[in-house]
PDB file of N, CA and C in Angstrom:
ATOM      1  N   UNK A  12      96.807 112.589 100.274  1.00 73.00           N
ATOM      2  CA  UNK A  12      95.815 111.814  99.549  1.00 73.00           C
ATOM      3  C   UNK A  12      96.395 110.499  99.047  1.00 73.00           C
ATOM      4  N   UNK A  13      97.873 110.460  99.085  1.00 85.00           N
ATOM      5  CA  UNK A  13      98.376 109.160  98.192  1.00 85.00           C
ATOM      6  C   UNK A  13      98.859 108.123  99.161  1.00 85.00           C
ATOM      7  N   UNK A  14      98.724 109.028 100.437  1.00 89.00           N
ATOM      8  CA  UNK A  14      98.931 107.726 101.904  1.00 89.00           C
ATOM      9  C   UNK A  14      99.277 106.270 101.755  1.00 89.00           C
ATOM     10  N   UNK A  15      97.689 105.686 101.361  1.00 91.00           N
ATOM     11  CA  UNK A  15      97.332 104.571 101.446  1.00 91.00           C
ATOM     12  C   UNK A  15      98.284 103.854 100.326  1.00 91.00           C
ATOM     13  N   UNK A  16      97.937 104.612  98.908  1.00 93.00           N
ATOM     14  CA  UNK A  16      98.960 104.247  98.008  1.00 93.00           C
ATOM     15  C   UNK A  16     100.536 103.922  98.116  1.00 93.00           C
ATOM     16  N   UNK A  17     101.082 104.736  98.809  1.00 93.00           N
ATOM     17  CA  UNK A  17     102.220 105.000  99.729  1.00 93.00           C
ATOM     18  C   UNK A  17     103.090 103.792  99.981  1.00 93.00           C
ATOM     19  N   UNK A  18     101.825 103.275 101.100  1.00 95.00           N
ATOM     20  CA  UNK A  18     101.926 102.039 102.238  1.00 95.00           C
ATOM     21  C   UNK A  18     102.028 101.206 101.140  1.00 95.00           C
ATOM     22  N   UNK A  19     101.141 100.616  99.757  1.00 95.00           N
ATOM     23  CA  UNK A  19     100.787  99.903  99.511  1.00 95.00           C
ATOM     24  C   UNK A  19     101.826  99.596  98.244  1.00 95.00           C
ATOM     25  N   UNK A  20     102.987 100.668  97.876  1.00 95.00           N
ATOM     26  CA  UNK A  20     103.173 100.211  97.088  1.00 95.00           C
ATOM     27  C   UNK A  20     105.079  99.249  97.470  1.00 95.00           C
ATOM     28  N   UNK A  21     105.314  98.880  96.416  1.00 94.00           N
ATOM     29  CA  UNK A  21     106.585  97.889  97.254  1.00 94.00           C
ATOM     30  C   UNK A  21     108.107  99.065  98.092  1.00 94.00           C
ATOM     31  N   UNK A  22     108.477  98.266  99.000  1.00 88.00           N
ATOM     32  CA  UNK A  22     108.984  99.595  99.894  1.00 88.00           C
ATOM     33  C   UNK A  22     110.355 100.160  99.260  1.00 88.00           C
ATOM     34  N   UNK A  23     110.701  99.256  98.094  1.00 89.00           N
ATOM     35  CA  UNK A  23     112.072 100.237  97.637  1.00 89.00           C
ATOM     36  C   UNK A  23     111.250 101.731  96.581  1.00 89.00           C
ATOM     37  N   UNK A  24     110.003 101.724  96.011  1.00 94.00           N
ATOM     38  CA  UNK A  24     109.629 102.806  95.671  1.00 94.00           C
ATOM     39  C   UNK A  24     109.027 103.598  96.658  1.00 94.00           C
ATOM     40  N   UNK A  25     108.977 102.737  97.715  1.00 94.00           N
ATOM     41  CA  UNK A  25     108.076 104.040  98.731  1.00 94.00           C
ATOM     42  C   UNK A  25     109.156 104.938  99.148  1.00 94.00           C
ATOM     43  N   UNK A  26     110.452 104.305  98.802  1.00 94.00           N
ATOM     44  CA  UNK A  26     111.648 104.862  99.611  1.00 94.00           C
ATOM     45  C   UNK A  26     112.132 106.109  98.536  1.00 94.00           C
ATOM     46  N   UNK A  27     112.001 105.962  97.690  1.00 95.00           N
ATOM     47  CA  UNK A  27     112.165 106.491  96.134  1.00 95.00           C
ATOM     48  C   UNK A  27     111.517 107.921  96.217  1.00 95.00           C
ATOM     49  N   UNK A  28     109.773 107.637  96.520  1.00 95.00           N
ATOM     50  CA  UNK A  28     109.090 108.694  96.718  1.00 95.00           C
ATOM     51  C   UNK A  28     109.206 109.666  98.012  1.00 95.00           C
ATOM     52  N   UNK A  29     109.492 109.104  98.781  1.00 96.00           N
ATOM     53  CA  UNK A  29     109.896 109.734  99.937  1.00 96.00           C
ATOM     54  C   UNK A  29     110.790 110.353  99.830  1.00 96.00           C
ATOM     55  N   UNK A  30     111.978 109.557  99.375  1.00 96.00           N
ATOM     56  CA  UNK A  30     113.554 110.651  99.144  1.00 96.00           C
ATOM     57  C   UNK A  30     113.339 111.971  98.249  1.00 96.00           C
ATOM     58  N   UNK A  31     112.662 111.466  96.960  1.00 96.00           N
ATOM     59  CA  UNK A  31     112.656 112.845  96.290  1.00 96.00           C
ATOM     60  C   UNK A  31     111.421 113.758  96.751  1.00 96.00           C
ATOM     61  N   UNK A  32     110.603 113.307  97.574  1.00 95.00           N
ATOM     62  CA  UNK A  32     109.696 114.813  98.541  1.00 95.00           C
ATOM     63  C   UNK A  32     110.670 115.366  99.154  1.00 95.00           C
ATOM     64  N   UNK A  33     111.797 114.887  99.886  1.00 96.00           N
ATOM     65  CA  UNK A  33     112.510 115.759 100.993  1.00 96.00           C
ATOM     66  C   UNK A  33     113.901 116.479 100.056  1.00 96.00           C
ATOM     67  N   UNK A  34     114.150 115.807  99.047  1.00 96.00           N
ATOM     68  CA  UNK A  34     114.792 116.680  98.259  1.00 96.00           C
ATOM     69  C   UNK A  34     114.659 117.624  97.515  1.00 96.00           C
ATOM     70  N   UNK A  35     113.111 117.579  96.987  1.00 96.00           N
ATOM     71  CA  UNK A  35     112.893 119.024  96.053  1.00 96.00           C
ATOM     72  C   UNK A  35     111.734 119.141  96.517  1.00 96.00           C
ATOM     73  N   UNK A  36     110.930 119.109  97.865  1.00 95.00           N
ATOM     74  CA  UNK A  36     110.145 120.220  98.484  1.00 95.00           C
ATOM     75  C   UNK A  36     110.239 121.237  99.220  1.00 95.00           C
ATOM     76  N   UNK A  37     110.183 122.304  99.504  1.00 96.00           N
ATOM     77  CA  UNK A  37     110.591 123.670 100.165  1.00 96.00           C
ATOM     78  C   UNK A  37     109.913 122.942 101.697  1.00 96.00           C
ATOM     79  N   UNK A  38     111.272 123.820 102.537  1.00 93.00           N
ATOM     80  CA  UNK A  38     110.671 123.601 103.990  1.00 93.00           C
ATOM     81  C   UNK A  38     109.573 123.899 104.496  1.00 93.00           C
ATOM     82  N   UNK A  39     108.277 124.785 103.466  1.00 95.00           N
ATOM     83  CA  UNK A  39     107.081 125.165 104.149  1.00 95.00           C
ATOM     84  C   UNK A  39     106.267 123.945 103.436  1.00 95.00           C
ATOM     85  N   UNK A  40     106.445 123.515 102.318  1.00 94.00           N
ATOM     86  CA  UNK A  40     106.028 122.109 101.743  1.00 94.00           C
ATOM     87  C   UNK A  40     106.385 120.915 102.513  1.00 94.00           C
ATOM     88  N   UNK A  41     107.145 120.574 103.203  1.00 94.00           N
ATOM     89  CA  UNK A  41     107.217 119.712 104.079  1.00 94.00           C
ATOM     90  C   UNK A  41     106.186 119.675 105.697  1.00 94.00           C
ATOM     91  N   UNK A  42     106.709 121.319 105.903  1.00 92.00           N
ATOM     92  CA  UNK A  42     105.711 121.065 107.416  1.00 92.00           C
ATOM     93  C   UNK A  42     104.034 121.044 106.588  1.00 92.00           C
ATOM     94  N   UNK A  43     104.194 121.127 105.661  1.00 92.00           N
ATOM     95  CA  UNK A  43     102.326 120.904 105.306  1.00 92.00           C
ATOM     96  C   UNK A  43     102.468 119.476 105.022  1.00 92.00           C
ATOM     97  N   UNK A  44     103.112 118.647 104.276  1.00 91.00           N
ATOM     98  CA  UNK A  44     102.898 117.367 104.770  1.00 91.00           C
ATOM     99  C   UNK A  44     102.587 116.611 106.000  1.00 91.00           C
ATOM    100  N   UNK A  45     103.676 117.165 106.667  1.00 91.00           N
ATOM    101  CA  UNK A  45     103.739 117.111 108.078  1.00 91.00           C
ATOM    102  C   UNK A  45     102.065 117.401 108.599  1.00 91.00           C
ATOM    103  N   UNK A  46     101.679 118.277 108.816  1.00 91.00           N
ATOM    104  CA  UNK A  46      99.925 118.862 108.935  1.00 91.00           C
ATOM    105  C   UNK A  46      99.292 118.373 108.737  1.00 91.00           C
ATOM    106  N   UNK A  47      99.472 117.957 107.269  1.00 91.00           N
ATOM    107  CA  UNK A  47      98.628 117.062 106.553  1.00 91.00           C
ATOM    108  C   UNK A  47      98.123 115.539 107.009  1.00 91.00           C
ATOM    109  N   UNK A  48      99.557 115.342 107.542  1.00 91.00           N
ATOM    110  CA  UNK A  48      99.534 113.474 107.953  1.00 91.00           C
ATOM    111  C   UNK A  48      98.806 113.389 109.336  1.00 91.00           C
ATOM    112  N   UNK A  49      98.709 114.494 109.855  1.00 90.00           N
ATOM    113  CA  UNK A  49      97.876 114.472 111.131  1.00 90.00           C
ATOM    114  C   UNK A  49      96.365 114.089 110.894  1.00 90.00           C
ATOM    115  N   UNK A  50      96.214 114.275 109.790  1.00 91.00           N
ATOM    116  CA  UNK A  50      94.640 114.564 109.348  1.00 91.00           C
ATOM    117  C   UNK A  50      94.242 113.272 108.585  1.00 91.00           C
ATOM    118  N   UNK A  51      95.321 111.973 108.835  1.00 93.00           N
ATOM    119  CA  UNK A  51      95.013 110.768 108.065  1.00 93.00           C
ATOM    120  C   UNK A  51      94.400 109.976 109.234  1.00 93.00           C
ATOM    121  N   UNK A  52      93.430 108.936 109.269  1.00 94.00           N
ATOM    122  CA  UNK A  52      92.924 108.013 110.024  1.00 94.00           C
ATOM    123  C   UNK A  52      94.247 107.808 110.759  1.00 94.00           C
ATOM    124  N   UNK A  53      94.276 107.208 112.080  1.00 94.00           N
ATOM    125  CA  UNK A  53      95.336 106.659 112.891  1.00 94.00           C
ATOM    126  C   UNK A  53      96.125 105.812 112.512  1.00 94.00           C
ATOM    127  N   UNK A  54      95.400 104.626 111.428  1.00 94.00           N
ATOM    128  CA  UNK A  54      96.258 103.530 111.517  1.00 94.00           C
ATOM    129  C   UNK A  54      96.895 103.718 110.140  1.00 94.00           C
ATOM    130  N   UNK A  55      96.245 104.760 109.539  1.00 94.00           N
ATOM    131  CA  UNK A  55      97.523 104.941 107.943  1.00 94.00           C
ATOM    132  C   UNK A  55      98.431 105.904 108.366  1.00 94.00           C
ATOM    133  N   UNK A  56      98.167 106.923 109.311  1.00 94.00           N
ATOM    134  CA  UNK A  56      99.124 107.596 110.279  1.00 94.00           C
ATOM    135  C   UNK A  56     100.311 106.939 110.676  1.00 94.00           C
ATOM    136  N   UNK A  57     100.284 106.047 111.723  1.00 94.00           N
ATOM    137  CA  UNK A  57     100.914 104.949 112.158  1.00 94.00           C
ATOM    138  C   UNK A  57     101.761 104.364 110.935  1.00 94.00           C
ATOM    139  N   UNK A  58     101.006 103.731 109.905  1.00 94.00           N
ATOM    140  CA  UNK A  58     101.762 102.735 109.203  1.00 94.00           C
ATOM    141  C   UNK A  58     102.645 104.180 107.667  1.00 94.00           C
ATOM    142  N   UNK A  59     102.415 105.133 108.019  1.00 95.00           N
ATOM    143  CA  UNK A  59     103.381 106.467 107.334  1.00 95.00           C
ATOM    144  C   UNK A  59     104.605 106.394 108.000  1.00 95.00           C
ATOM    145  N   UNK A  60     104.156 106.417 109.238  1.00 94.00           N
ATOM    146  CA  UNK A  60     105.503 107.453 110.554  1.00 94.00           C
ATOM    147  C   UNK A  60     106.438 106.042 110.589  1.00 94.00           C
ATOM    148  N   UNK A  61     105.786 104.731 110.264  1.00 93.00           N
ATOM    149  CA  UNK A  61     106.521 103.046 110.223  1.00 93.00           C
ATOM    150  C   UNK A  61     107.688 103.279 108.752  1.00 93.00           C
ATOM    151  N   UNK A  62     106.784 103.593 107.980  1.00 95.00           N
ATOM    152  CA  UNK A  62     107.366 103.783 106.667  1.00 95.00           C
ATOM    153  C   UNK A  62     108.596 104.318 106.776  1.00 95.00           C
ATOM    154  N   UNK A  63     108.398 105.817 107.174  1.00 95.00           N
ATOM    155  CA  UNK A  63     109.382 106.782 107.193  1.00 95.00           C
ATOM    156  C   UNK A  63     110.480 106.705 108.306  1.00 95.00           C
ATOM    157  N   UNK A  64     110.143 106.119 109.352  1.00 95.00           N
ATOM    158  CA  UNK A  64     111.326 105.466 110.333  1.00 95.00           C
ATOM    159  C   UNK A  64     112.374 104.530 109.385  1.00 95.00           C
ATOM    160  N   UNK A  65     111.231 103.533 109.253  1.00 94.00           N
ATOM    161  CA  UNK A  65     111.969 102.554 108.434  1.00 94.00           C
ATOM    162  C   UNK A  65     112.980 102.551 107.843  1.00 94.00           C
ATOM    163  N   UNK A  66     112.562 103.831 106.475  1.00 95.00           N
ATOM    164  CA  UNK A  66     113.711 104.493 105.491  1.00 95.00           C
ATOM    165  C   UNK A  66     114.421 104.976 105.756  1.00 95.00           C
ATOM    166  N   UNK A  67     114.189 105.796 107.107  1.00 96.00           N
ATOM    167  CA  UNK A  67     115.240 106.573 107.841  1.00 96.00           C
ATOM    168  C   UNK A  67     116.535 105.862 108.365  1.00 96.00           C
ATOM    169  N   UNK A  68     116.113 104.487 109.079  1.00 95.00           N
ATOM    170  CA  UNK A  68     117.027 104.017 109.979  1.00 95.00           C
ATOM    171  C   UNK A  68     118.297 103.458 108.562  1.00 95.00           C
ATOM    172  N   UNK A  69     118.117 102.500 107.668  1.00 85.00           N
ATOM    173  CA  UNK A  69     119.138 102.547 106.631  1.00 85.00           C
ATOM    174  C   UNK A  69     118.500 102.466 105.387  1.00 85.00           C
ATOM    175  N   UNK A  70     118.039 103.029 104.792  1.00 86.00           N
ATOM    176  CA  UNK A  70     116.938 102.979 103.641  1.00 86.00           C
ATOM    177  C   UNK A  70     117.491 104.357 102.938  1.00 86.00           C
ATOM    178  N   UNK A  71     116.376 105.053 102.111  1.00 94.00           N
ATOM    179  CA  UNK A  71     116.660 106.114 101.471  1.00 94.00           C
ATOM    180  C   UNK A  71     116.422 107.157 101.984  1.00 94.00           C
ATOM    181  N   UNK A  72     116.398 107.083 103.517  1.00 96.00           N
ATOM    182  CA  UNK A  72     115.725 108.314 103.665  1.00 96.00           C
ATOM    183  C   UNK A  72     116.986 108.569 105.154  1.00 96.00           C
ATOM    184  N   UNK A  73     118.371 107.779 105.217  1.00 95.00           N
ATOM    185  CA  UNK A  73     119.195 108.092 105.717  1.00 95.00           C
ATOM    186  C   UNK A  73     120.751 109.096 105.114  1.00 95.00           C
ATOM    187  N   UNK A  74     120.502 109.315 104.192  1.00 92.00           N
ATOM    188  CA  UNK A  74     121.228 110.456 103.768  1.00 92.00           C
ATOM    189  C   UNK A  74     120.815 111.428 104.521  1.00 92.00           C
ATOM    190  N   UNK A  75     122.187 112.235 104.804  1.00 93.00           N
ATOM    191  CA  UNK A  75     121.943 113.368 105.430  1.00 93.00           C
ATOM    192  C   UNK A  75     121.115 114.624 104.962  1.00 93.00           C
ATOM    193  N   UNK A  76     120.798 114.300 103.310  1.00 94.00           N
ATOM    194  CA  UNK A  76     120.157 115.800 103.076  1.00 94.00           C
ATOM    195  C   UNK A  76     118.607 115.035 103.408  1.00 94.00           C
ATOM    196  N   UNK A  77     118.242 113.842 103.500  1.00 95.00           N
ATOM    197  CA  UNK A  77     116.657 113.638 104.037  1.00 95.00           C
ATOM    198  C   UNK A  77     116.412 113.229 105.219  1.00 95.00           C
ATOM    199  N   UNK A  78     117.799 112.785 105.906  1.00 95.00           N
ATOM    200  CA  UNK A  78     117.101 112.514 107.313  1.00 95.00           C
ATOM    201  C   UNK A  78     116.719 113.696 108.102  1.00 95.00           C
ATOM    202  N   UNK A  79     115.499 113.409 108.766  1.00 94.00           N
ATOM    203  CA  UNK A  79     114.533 113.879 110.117  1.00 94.00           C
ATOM    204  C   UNK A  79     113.958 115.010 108.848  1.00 94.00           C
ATOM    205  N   UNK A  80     113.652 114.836 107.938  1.00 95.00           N
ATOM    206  CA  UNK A  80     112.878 116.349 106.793  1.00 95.00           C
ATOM    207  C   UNK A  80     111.383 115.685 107.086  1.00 95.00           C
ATOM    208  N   UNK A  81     111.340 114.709 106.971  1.00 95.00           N
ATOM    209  CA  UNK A  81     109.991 113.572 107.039  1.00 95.00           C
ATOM    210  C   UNK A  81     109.164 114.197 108.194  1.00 95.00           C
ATOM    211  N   UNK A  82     108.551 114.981 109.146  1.00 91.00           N
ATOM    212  CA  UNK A  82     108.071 114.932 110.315  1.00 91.00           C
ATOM    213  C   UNK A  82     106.525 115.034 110.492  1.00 91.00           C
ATOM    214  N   UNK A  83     105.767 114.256 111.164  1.00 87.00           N
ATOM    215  CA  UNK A  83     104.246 113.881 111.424  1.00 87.00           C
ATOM    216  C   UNK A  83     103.865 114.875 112.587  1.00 87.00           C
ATOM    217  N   UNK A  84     102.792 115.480 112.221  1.00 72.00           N
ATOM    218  CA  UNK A  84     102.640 116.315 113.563  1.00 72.00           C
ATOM    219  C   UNK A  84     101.739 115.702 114.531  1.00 72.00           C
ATOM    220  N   UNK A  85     101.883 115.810 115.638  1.00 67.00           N
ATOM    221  CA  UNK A  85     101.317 115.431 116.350  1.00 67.00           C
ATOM    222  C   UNK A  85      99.880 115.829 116.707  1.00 67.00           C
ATOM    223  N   UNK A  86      99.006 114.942 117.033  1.00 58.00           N
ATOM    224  CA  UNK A  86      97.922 115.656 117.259  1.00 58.00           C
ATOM    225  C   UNK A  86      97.493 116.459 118.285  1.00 58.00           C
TER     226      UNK A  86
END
């Protein structure tokens, strides 16, 4: 539900929020994100999976305890 918010807010907190979902959500809380993001319009889909690359490649979401926790399911 906070998607759009997500995208919209500046990217060192998006990185912030992202890191601490993959740090203190349980692995069945993640693949429901994951589920979940399938079920967003395409192009806030898209601009999530942008996000979360993003952070991934050197951002906050390249530590080893959050990289690849992030995952979008496919439709």
């Amino acid at each position: 539900m906070a998607a759009a918010d997500l995208l919209s807010i500046p990217r060192d907190h998006s990185g912030q929020v992202l890191q601490l979902l993959t740090l203190l959500a349980s692995s069945d809380n993640l693949r429901a994100f994951g589920v979940a993001c399938c079920r967003l319009e395409p192009e806030l889909r898209a601009g999530l999976a942008s996000l979360i690359a993003d952070h991934e490649a050197d951002e906050w979401l390249a530590d080893e305890r959050s990289l690849g926790r992030l995952q979008i399911a496919q439709d």
